[in-house]
Structures are given as structure tokens and as C-alpha cells.
């Protein structure tokens, strides 16, 4: 089987390709805007927003396509970038797959399609994206639904919660860095629960779907158990070997500070680590579960606590 990993030079893609390297029955090619640092000889340079470029670079002998490419940072400007990359890019991919007769696809969407949730949400949850990113992922799923209805064999959608791990520089890394610095500021009461996913487990699940996926499938991906912010803070300090010590401020003060930095960002054209959307994400409950993963029989190889410990060890204990 030959697999095309679009966005394979990134955080999840690199982990996935490292796993695929050990499977004799699977060969992979990476297609990305930048060359893979780990697999430069297996990388084709391409921008999925450019249909002609995509069609020209797309290999002819592909059995399955995995799309990991996305615009996902919180404060992208202009916001139309989410649609351009996530929706138009997926339309281009589907058009090329249709032309080349490729009938198997795995798509990494996001739990952002559900928006803010007040209780544990499963794959049958209602769609209420609060941000352009979540809306773009939902729209991309609809593009793939039409492609699948044209006669495809596998349409697997993975909606990961926030993904963390060694080498990532996203929101979880920023949180861990603040805790490791000893200058962590807890906003709110810390009782809100956060579902997370360790990158190695996400890569293992994609590998599982490459070998076992079939038909139309939708999965929330989350590693259990879900820590609340107080428990997460204690878990990270345990991995650091430190005594917990933090300052707390009420939610409304944190949100006010976020809006102030948003206002400042507009005039300075600089991105700040604090923003209103990040405060809302920090203090919101983002708790998800998956009925379908349990039915599929997948078991994550690494516990979320072990993933946190490995990340802290690699990033903050050297």
C-alpha cells in the first residue's frame, strides 16, 4: 500500500511517518509546503491551495490519502486564511483524488466543530463552532462527504482534542512552560476539565485506520482520563519534581486582560501570548469522549500521564 501524507512534515505527520517507516507493507510519500526535516528524500513540495500545483505534484500510484494540513493558530489574520487552506485546500485534494480514482481518505478535523461544550461530548454532539477555525473544519468535512457519496470506499474523519507532545509549540506547550517557569497564573477556579491527546497515540490511531479503516467513519480522539486544570497543574509539577505554587485571579479579570491584549495586537501588529480566545479556551470545559473508537477496538499505547511526563522531561528538564 502506498500512502500520501499531506502535511506530513508537521508535528503529527512526522510522528506518523516514523511509525509507518517500520511497516513493510506500507510505503509513504509526504506532500507539504516545507521539506520534512526527518524525511527530506520522501517530501514533495506543494501548496494545496494551488490546484494546478497540487495536480502536478500528486503521485499517480497512491492507494490512500491522509490530510493533516491545516491553518489552525488562534489569531490568524486575515481570518479568511482558515477557509482558504482548510476548505479550498480540501476541495482541491478531493478533485485530484476523483481524477486519479483514489477511493480511500483519512482526514484530521477537530473537536472545534462542536464549539464550547458544557458536558462530555461524543461523536453525536451538535455542531456549534464558535470560531472560524472550527467552522472551516466542519465545512471541509462536508466537502469530503460529497466526495464519499461519489463512490469512495473509505472516509475516516478524526476529530482530535488538543494534541500535545515533544516538539510541539502550541497552547499546551505554552501552559507547560508557564508552569515550569514557576510563574503560572491560574485563571478561574481550575475546576474545568480538559480533554487532551498525546501525539504518539494520535499517530498510532491514524496507523490503525490505515490498516483497518473502511466505509464512513467519524471519531473523536481523546486520551483518558480528563484532568481538570487543578489536577493538570499538580500532574505537571509532579513530573517536574516541584512543589505546586500558583497565583489565582478571577475569570472576568483574565478575560478583560485578554481583550486588552487583542486591542493592543491590532495596533502593534504583534501577536501576544494572552488573548481573549485563549483565556476562554483556558477556562472553558473541553471534555470529549468517543464511542466509535471503543467499538473499533483501538487501545492507546501510552497513558496521558506518561505522555505528559515524557513531554515535560524532553522540554523542561534538560
PDB file of N, CA and C in Angstrom, residues 109-115 117 159-162 220-221 288:
ATOM      1  N   UNK A 109      -9.848  16.347  11.326  1.00  0.00           N
ATOM      2  CA  UNK A 109     -10.688  17.502  11.590  1.00  0.00           C
ATOM      3  C   UNK A 109     -10.358  18.017  12.996  1.00  0.00           C
ATOM      4  N   UNK A 110     -11.344  18.355  13.793  1.00  0.00           N
ATOM      5  CA  UNK A 110     -11.105  18.901  15.125  1.00  0.00           C
ATOM      6  C   UNK A 110     -12.389  18.866  15.945  1.00  0.00           C
ATOM      7  N   UNK A 111     -12.254  18.733  17.263  1.00  0.00           N
ATOM      8  CA  UNK A 111     -13.422  18.856  18.144  1.00  0.00           C
ATOM      9  C   UNK A 111     -13.933  20.289  18.162  1.00  0.00           C
ATOM     10  N   UNK A 112     -13.203  21.210  17.522  1.00  0.00           N
ATOM     11  CA  UNK A 112     -13.669  22.599  17.429  1.00  0.00           C
ATOM     12  C   UNK A 112     -14.984  22.703  16.658  1.00  0.00           C
ATOM     13  N   UNK A 113     -15.365  21.660  15.923  1.00  0.00           N
ATOM     14  CA  UNK A 113     -16.647  21.692  15.214  1.00  0.00           C
ATOM     15  C   UNK A 113     -17.820  21.724  16.191  1.00  0.00           C
ATOM     16  N   UNK A 114     -17.609  21.263  17.443  1.00  0.00           N
ATOM     17  CA  UNK A 114     -18.671  21.258  18.445  1.00  0.00           C
ATOM     18  C   UNK A 114     -18.784  22.592  19.184  1.00  0.00           C
ATOM     19  N   UNK A 115     -17.753  23.433  19.082  1.00  0.00           N
ATOM     20  CA  UNK A 115     -17.749  24.695  19.814  1.00  0.00           C
ATOM     21  C   UNK A 115     -17.507  24.470  21.293  1.00  0.00           C
ATOM     22  N   UNK A 117     -18.325  23.344  24.877  1.00  0.00           N
ATOM     23  CA  UNK A 117     -19.213  22.298  25.389  1.00  0.00           C
ATOM     24  C   UNK A 117     -19.325  22.419  26.907  1.00  0.00           C
ATOM     25  N   UNK A 159     -11.463  13.624  14.787  1.00  0.00           N
ATOM     26  CA  UNK A 159     -11.607  14.928  15.432  1.00  0.00           C
ATOM     27  C   UNK A 159     -10.810  14.912  16.737  1.00  0.00           C
ATOM     28  N   UNK A 160      -9.532  15.257  16.679  1.00  0.00           N
ATOM     29  CA  UNK A 160      -8.741  15.238  17.905  1.00  0.00           C
ATOM     30  C   UNK A 160      -9.094  16.425  18.799  1.00  0.00           C
ATOM     31  N   UNK A 161      -8.985  16.201  20.091  1.00  0.00           N
ATOM     32  CA  UNK A 161      -8.963  17.321  21.017  1.00  0.00           C
ATOM     33  C   UNK A 161      -7.552  17.905  20.973  1.00  0.00           C
ATOM     34  N   UNK A 162      -7.216  18.819  21.863  1.00  0.00           N
ATOM     35  CA  UNK A 162      -5.914  19.474  21.811  1.00  0.00           C
ATOM     36  C   UNK A 162      -4.800  18.422  21.898  1.00  0.00           C
ATOM     37  N   UNK A 220     -14.043  10.996  17.546  1.00  0.00           N
ATOM     38  CA  UNK A 220     -13.367  11.946  18.424  1.00  0.00           C
ATOM     39  C   UNK A 220     -12.116  11.260  18.947  1.00  0.00           C
ATOM     40  N   UNK A 221     -10.973  11.964  18.929  1.00  0.00           N
ATOM     41  CA  UNK A 221      -9.806  11.337  19.541  1.00  0.00           C
ATOM     42  C   UNK A 221      -9.443  12.069  20.821  1.00  0.00           C
ATOM     43  N   UNK A 288     -14.373  15.645  25.986  1.00  0.00           N
ATOM     44  CA  UNK A 288     -14.914  14.852  24.891  1.00  0.00           C
ATOM     45  C   UNK A 288     -14.684  13.366  25.153  1.00  0.00           C
TER      46      UNK A 288
END
